[in-house]
Coordinates of C-alpha atoms and ligand atoms in Angstrom, one line a residue:
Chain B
X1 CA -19.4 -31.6 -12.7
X2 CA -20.7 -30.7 -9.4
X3 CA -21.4 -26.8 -10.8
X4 CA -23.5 -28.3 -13.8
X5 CA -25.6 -30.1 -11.4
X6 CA -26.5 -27.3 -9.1
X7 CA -27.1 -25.2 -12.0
X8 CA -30.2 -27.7 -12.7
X9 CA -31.5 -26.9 -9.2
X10 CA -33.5 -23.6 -8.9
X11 CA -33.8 -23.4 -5.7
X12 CA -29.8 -22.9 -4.7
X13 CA -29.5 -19.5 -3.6
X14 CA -28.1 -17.0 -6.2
X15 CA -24.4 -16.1 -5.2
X16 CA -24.7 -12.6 -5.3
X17 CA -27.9 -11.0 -5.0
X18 CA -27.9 -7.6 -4.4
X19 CA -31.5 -5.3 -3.4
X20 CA -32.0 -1.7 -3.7
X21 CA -28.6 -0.7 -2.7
X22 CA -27.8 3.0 -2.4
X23 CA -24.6 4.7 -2.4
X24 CA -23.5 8.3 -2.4
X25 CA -20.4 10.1 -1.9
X26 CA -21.4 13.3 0.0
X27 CA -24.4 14.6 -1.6
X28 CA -24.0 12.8 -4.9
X29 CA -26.4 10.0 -5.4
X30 CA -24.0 7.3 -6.8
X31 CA -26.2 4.2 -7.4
X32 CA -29.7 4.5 -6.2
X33 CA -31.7 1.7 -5.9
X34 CA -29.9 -1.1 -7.8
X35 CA -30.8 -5.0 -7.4
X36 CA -29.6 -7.7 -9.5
X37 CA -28.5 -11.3 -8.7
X38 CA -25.8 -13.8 -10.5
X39 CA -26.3 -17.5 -10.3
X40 CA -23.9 -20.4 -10.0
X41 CA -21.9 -20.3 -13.8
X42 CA -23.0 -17.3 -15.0
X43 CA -21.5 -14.0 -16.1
X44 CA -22.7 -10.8 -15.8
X45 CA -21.3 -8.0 -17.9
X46 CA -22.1 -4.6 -17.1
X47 CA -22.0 -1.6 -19.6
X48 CA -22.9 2.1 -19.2
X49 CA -21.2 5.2 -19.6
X50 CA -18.7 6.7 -17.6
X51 CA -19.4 8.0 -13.6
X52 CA -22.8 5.9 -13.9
X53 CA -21.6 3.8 -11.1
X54 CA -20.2 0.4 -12.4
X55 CA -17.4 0.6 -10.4
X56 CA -19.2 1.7 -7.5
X57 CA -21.4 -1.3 -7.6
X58 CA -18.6 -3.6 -8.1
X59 CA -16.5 -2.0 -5.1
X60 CA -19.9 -2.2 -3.0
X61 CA -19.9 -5.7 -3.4
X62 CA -16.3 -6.0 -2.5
X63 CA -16.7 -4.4 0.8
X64 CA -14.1 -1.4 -0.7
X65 CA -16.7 0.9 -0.3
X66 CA -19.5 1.1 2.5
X67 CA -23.3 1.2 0.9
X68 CA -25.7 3.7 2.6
X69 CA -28.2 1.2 2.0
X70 CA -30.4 -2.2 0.6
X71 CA -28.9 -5.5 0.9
X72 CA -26.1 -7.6 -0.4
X73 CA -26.6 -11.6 0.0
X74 CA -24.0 -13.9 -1.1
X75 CA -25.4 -17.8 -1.2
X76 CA -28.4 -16.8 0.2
X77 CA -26.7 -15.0 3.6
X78 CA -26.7 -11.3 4.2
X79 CA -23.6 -9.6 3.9
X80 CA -25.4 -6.2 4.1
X81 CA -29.4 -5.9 5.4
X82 CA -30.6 -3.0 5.0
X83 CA -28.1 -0.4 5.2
X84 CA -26.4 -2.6 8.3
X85 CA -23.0 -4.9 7.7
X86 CA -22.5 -8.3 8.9
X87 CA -20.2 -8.7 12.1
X88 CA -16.2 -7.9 10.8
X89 CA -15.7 -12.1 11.5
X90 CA -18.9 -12.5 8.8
X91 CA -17.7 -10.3 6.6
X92 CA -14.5 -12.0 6.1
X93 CA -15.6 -15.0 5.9
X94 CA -18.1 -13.4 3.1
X95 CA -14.2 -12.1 1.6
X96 CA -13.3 -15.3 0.8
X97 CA -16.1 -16.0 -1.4
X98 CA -15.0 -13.1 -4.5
X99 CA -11.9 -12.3 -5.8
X100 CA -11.5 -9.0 -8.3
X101 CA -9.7 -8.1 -10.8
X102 CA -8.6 -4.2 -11.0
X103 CA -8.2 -2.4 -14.3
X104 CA -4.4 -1.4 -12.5
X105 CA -3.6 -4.9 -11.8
X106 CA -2.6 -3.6 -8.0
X107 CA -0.1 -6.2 -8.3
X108 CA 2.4 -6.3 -4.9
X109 CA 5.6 -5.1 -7.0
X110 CA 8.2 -6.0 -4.7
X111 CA 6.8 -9.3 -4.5
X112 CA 7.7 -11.6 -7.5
X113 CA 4.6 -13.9 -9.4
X114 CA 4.9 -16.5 -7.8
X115 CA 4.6 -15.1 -4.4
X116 CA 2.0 -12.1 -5.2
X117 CA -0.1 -15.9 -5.8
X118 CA 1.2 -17.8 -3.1
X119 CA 0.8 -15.2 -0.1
X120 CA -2.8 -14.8 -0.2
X121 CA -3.8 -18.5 0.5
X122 CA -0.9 -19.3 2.5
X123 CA -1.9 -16.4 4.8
X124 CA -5.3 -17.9 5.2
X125 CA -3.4 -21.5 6.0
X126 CA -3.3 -23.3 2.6
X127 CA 0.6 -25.2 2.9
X128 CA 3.3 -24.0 1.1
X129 CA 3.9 -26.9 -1.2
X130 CA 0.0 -26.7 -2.4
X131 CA -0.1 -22.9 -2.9
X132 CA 2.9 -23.5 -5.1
X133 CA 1.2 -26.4 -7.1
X134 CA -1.6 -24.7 -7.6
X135 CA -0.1 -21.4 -8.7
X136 CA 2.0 -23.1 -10.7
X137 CA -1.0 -24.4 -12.5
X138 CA -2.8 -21.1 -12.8
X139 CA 0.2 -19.8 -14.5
X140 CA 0.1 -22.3 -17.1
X141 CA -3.7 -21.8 -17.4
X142 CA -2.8 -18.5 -18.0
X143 CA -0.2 -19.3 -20.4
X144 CA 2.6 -17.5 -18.1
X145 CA 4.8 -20.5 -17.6
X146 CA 8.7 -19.9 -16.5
X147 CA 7.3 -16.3 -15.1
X148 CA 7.4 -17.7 -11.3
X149 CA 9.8 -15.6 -10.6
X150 CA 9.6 -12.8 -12.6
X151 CA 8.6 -9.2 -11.0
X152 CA 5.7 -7.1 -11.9
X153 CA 7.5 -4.5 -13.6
X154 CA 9.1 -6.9 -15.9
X155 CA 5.8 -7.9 -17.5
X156 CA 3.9 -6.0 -20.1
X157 CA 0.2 -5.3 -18.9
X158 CA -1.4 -7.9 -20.8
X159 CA 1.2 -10.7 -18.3
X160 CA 0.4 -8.1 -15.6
X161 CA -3.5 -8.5 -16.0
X162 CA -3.1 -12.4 -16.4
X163 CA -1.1 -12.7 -13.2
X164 CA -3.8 -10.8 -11.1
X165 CA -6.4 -13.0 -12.4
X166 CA -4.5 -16.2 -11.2
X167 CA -3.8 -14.2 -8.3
X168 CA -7.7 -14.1 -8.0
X169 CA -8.4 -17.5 -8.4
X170 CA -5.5 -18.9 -6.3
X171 CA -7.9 -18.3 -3.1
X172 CA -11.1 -20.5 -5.4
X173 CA -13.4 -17.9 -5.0
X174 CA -17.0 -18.3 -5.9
X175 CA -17.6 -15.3 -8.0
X176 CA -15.1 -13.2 -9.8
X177 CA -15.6 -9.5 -10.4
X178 CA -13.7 -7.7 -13.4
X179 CA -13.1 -3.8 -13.5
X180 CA -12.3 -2.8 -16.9
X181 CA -9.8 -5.5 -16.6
X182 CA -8.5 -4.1 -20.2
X183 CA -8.8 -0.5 -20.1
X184 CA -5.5 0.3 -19.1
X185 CA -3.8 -2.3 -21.8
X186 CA -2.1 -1.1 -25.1
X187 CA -5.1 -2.2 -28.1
X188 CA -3.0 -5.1 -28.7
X189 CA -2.7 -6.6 -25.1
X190 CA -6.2 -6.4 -24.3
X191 CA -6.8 -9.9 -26.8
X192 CA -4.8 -12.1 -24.2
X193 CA -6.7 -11.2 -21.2
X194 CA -9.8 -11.1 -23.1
X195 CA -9.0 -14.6 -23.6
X196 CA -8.1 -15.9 -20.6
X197 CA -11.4 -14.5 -19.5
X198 CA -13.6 -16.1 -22.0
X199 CA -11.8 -19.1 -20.9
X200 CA -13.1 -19.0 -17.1
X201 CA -16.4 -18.1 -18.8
X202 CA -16.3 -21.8 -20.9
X203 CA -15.0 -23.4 -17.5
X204 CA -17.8 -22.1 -16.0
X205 CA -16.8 -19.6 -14.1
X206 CA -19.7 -17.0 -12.0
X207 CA -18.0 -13.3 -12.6
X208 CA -19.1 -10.5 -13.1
X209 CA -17.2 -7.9 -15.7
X210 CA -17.7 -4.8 -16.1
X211 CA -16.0 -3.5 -20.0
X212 CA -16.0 -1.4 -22.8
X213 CA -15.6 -4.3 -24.9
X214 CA -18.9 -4.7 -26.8
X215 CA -17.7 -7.1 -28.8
X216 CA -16.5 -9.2 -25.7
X217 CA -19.5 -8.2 -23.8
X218 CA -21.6 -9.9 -26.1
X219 CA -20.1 -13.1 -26.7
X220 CA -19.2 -13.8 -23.1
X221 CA -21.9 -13.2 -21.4
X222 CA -25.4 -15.0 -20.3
X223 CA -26.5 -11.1 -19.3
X224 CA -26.1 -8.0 -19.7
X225 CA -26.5 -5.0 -17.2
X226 CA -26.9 -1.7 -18.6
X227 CA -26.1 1.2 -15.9
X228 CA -26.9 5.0 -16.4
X229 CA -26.7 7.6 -13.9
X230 CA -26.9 5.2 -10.8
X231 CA -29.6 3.5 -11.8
X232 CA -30.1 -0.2 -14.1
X233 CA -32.0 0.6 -16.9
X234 CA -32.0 -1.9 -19.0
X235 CA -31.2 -5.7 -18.5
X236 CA -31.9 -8.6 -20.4
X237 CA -29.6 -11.6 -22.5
X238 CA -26.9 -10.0 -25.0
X239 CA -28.9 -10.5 -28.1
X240 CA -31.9 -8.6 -26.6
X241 CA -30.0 -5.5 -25.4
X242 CA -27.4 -5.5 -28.5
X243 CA -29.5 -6.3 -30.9
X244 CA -32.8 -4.7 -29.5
X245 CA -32.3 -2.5 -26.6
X246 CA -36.2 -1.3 -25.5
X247 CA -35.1 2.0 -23.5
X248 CA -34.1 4.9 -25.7
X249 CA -31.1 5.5 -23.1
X250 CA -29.5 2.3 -23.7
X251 CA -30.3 3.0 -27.9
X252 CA -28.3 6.2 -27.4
X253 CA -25.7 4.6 -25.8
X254 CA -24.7 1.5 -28.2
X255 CA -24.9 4.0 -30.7
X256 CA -21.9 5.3 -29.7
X257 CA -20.0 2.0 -30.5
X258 CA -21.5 0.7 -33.5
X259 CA -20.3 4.0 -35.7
Chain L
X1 CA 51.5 19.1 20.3
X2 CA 52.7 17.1 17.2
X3 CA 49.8 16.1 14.4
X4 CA 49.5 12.4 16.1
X5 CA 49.5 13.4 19.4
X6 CA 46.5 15.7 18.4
X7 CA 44.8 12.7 16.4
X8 CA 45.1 10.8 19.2
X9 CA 43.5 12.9 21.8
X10 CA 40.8 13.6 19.3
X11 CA 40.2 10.0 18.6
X12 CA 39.0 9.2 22.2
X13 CA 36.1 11.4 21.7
X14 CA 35.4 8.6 18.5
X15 CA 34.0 6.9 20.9
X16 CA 31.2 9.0 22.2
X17 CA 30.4 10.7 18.5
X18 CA 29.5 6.9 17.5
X19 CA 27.5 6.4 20.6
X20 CA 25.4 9.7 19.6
X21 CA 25.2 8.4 16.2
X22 CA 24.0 4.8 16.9
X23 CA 21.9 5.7 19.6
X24 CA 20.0 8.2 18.1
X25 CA 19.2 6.2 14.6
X26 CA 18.1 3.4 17.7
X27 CA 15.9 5.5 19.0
X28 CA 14.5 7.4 16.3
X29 CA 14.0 5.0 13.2
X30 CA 10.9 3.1 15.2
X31 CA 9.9 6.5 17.1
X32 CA 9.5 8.2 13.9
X33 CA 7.3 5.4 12.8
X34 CA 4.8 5.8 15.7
X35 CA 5.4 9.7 15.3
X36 CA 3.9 9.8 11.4
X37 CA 1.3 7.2 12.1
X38 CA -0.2 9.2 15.0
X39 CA 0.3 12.2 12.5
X40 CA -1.8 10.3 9.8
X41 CA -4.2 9.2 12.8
X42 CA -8.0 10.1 11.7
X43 CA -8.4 11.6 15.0
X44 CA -8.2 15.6 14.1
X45 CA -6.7 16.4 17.5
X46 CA -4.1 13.4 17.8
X47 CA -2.9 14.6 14.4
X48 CA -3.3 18.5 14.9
X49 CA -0.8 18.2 18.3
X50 CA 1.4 15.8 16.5
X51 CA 1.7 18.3 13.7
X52 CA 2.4 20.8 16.1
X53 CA 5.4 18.9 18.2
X54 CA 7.0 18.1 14.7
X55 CA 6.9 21.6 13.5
X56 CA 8.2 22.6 16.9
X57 CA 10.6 20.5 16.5
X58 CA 11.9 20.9 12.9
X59 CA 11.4 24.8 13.4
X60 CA 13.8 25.2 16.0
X61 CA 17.5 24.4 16.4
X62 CA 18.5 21.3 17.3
X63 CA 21.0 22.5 19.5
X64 CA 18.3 24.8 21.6
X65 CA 16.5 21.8 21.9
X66 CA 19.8 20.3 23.2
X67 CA 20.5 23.0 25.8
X68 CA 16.5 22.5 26.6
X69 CA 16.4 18.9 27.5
X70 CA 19.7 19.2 29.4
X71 CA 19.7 21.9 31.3
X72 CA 15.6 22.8 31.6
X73 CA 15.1 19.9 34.1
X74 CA 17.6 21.9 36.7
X75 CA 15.8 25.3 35.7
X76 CA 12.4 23.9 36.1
X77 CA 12.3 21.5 38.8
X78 CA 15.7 21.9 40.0
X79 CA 16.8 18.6 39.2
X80 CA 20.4 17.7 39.2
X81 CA 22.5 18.2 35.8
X82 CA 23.1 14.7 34.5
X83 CA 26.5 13.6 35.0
X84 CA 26.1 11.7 32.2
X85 CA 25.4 13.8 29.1
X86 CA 24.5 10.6 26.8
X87 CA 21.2 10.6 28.1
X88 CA 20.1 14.1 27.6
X89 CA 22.0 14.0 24.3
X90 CA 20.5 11.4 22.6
X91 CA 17.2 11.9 24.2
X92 CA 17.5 15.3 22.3
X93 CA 18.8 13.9 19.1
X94 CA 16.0 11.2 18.8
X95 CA 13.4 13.2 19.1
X96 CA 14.5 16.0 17.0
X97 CA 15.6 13.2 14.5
X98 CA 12.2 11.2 14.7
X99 CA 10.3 14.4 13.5
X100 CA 12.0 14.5 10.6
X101 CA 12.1 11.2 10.3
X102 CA 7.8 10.7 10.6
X103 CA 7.6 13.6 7.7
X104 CA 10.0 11.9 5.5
X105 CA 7.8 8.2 6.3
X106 CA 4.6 10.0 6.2
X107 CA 5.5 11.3 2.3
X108 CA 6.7 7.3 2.0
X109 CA 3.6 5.9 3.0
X110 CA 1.2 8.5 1.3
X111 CA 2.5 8.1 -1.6
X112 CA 1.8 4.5 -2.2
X113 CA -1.1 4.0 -4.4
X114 CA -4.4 3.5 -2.9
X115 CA -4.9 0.7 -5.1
X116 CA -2.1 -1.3 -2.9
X117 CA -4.5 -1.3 -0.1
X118 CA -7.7 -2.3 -1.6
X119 CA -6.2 -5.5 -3.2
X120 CA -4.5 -6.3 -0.2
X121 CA -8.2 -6.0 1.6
X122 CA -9.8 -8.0 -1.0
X123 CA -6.9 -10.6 -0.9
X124 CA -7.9 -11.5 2.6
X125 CA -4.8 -9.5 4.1
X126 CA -5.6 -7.9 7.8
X127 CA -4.6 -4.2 8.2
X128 CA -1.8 -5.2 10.2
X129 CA -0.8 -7.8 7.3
X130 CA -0.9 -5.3 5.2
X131 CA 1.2 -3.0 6.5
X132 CA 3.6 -5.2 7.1
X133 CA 3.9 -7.3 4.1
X134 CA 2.6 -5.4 1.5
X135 CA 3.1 -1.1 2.2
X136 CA 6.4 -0.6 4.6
X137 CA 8.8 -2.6 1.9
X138 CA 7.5 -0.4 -0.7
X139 CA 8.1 2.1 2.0
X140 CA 11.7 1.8 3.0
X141 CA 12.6 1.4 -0.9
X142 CA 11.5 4.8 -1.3
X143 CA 12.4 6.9 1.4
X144 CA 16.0 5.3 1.4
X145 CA 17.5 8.6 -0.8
X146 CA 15.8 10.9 1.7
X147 CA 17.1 8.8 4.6
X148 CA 20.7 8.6 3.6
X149 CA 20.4 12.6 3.4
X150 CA 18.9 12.7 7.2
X151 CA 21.7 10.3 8.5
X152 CA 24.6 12.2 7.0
X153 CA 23.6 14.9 8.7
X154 CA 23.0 13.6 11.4
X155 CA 26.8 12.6 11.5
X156 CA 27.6 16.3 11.0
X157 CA 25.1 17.2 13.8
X158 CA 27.3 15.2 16.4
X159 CA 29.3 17.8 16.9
X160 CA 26.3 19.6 18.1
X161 CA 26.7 18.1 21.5
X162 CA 29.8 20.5 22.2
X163 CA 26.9 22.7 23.2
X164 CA 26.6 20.7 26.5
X165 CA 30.2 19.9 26.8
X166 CA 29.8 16.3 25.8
X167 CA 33.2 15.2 24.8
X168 CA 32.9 13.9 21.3
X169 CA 35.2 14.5 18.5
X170 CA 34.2 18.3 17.9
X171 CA 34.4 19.2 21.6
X172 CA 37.7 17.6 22.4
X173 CA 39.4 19.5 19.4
X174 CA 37.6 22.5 19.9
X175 CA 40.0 21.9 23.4
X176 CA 42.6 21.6 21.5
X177 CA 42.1 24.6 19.6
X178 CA 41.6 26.5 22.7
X179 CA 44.4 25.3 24.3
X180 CA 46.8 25.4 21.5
X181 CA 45.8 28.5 19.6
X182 CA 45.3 26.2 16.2
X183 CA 43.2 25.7 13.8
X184 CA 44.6 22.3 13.0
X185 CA 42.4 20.2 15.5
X186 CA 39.1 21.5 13.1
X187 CA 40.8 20.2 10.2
X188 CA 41.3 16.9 11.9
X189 CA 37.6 17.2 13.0
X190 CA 36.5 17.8 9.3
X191 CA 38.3 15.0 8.4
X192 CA 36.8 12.8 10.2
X193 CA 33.4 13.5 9.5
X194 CA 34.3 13.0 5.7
X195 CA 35.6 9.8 6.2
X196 CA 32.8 8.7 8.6
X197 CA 30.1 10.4 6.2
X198 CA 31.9 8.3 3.1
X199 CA 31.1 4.9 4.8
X200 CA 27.9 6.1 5.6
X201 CA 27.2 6.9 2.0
X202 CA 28.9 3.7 0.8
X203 CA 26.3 1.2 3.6
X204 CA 23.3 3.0 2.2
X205 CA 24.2 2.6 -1.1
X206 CA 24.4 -0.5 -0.7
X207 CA 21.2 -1.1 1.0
X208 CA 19.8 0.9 -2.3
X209 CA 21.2 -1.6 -4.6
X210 CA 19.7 -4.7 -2.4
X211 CA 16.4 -3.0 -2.7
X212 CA 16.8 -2.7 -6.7
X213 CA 15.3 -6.1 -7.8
X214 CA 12.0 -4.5 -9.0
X215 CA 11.0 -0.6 -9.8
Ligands
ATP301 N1 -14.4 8.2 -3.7 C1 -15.3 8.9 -4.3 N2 -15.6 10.2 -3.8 C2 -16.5 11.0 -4.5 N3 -17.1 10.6 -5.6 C3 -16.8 9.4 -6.2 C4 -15.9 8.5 -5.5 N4 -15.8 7.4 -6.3 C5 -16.6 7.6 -7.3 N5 -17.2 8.8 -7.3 C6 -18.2 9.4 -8.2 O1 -19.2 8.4 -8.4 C7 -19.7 8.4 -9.7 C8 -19.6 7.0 -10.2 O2 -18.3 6.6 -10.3 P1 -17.8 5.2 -10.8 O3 -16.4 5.1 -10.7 O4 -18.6 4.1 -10.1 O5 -18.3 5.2 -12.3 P2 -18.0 4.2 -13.5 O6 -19.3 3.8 -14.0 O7 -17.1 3.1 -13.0 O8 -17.2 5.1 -14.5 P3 -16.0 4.7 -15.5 O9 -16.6 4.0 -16.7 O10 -15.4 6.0 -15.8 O11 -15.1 3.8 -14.7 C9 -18.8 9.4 -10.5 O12 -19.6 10.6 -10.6 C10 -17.7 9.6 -9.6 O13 -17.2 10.9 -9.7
MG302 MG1 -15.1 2.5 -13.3

């Protein structure tokens, strides 16, 4: 309830925004110049071919990799001005707010499901009996009931995917970000996860996905990023850049999925 | 010298092989740690004169390394010989042991996927959390097979401290040999280290199988 109202109010401060940020790995220009925001309950889906930086961008946001430069603001506060980070104490406290989702899972596999969803917020203080409650309830959100105490390796991928995303969300992050979260899933295990994700999408969930999945890409999301060669070059709602995509780049590029 | 007699005499140097043994796994399992971290360190010249010590020490036999740290202190400096040969012994031992040791941990901790770390990092888990919680287990699960291999020979190399005269198992029959013009006290010796190398073999297994919930 309290999302749909500060939805109404433009002034709130996106929850990411992110300005002219620059990234290379030695001399290669990996994103140059790249600003974009996401507000409160909306979802971001960003397409492009391969090596043009989504994962870059994503792993930017996530602290994983260290931008040369621009800024990243979440709620308003920067993260990263101009090239400079936050204090270490800032920058953690910024950690709380995002969770992400890997195309690998990068689930702990000695730990079993319950506790690769319990350790997280317990580490950060949340009480035992809670973290269990609540993980309990992702799981069932996630339609993985009787898995607590499963292990990783005794899961297909599709499980696997599922569990990271509750795994995600036990900490209530702000803004979820989604790498490929299907791209390492058999054809037929990638309609589970898709699922679950259009599900957070109905509950109003702020992410941001990057995918393959035109399909997905189009009926999940409020907009649509379009990355080539480090830059954005096209952005807009999913019927504009689906169904009328203005830069010959991004023309060239949906072709390639609608054969 | 009858066959128990000689088993006997033998098995009062038990004693002393164990002490070697225990001492040196002590010693070496958390030095080795410190070892391949400071190997892995990003610092070029920590890890270049690590790298050096361990292929020093994995280059060169243990038992010159043995003779070095006992007896070099009296060539040097002219320090006294230790009475006490433990100390030189399993000084020796542990750091010849915690070289291998750091390689065989260094392979164990490169080789868990990058992946591990950057959802730890995201997860809110400190670089000491993580290393604790979420790499070493994954750690110890897989260098197990390569440990079991270092601590059975390490059993063996016991009877490396006949070098220095320290009266383990090996020494005290070599005595007996000597002494008795017979090969029998060797077979007594090799005997031994079977059986002690079999209960080895049997305790790591079984840490193996306590570590085989997940793959
Ligand atoms: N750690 C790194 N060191 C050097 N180059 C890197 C590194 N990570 C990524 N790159 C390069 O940066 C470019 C962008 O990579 P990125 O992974 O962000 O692309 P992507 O859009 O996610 O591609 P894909 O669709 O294949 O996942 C690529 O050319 C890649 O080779
Ligand atoms: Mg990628």
């Amino acid at each position: 309830m309290s999302k749909e109202t500060k939805l109404d109010q433009p002034a709130s401060a996106p929850i990411l925004e992110v300005r002219g940020l620059q990234k290379s790995f030695g001399s290669i220009e990996v994103l140059k110049d790249i600003s974009f925001s996401v507000t409160q309950g909306n979802v971001v889906t960003v397409i492009g071919p391969s090596g043009s930086g989504k994962s870059t961008l994503l792993r930017c946001a996530s602290f994983l990799e260290t931008a040369n430069g621009g800024d990243i603001l979440y709620d308003g506060e920067y993260a990263l001005k101009d090239g400079v980070y936050a204090e270490k104490k800032d920058l953690n406290r910024f950690r709380t707010r995002f969770g992400m989702v890997f195309q690998n899972f990068n689930l702990f596999p000695h730990y079993s499901v319950m506790k690769n969803i319990c350790e997280p917020p317990m580490l950060r203080g949340c009480g035992k009996e809670e973290a269990r409650e609540r993980a309990a309830q992702l799981l069932q959100k996630m339609g993985l009931e009787g898995k607590e105490d499963a292990y990783p390796c005794q899961l297909s991928g599709g499980q696997q995917q599922r569990v990271a995303i509750a795994r995600a969300l036990a900490l209530e992050p702000e803004i979820l970000y989604f790498d490929e979260p299907t791209s390492a899933l058999d054809p037929e295990l990638t309609g589970e996860v898709l699922k679950v994700i259009r599900q957070l999408a109905a509950d109003r969930m702020t992410m941001v996905v990057v995918t393959h999945e035109m399909a997905f890409a189009r009926a999940v999301s409020h907009r649509v990023v379009f990355m080539a060669d480090g830059c954005i070059v096209e952005e807009g709602s999913p019927e504009q850049v689906f169904e009328d995509p203005r830069q010959d780049r991004t023309k060239q590029f949906l072709s390639n999925y609608t054969k | 010298m009858s066959l128990m007699t000689m088993i006997a005499k033998m098995s009062e140097g038990l004693e002393k092989t164990c002490a070697i043994f225990f001492l040196t796994l002590l010693f070496a399992i958390p030095l080795g740690m410190i070892v391949a971290l400071l190997r892995m360190s990003k610092n070029k010249i920590i890890s270049g004169i690590v790298r050096f010590f361990i292929t020093v020490l994995r280059g060169t036999p243990l038992m010159l390394q043995l003779l070095a740290v006992t007896y070099g202190p009296h060539y040097l400096f002219g320090a006294d010989i230790s009475r006490n040969k433990l100390i030189p012994v399993v000084i020796a031992f542990s750091i010849n042991y915690a070289a291998y040791f750091a390689e065989i941990y260094r392979g164990g901790i490169e080789s868990i996927p990058k992946g591990q770390y950057e959802a730890a990092a995201v997860l809110g888990y400190s670089r000491l959390q993580t290393f604790m919680r979420i790499i070493l287990p994954q750690v110890v699960k897989r260098i197990l097979p390569s440990m079991t291999n270092e601590v059975i020979t390490l059993v063996k190399d016991t009877s490396i401290a006949f070098a220095v005269s320290y009266e383990e198992i090996f020494t005290i029959g070599k005595q007996i040999a000597n002494s008795q013009t017979s090969f029998m006290p060797f077979v007594v010796a090799g005997v031994f280290y079977y059986l002690f190398n079999f209960v080895v073999d049997r305790i790591m297994g079984l840490f193996e199988k306590r570590l085989n919930y997940y793959s």
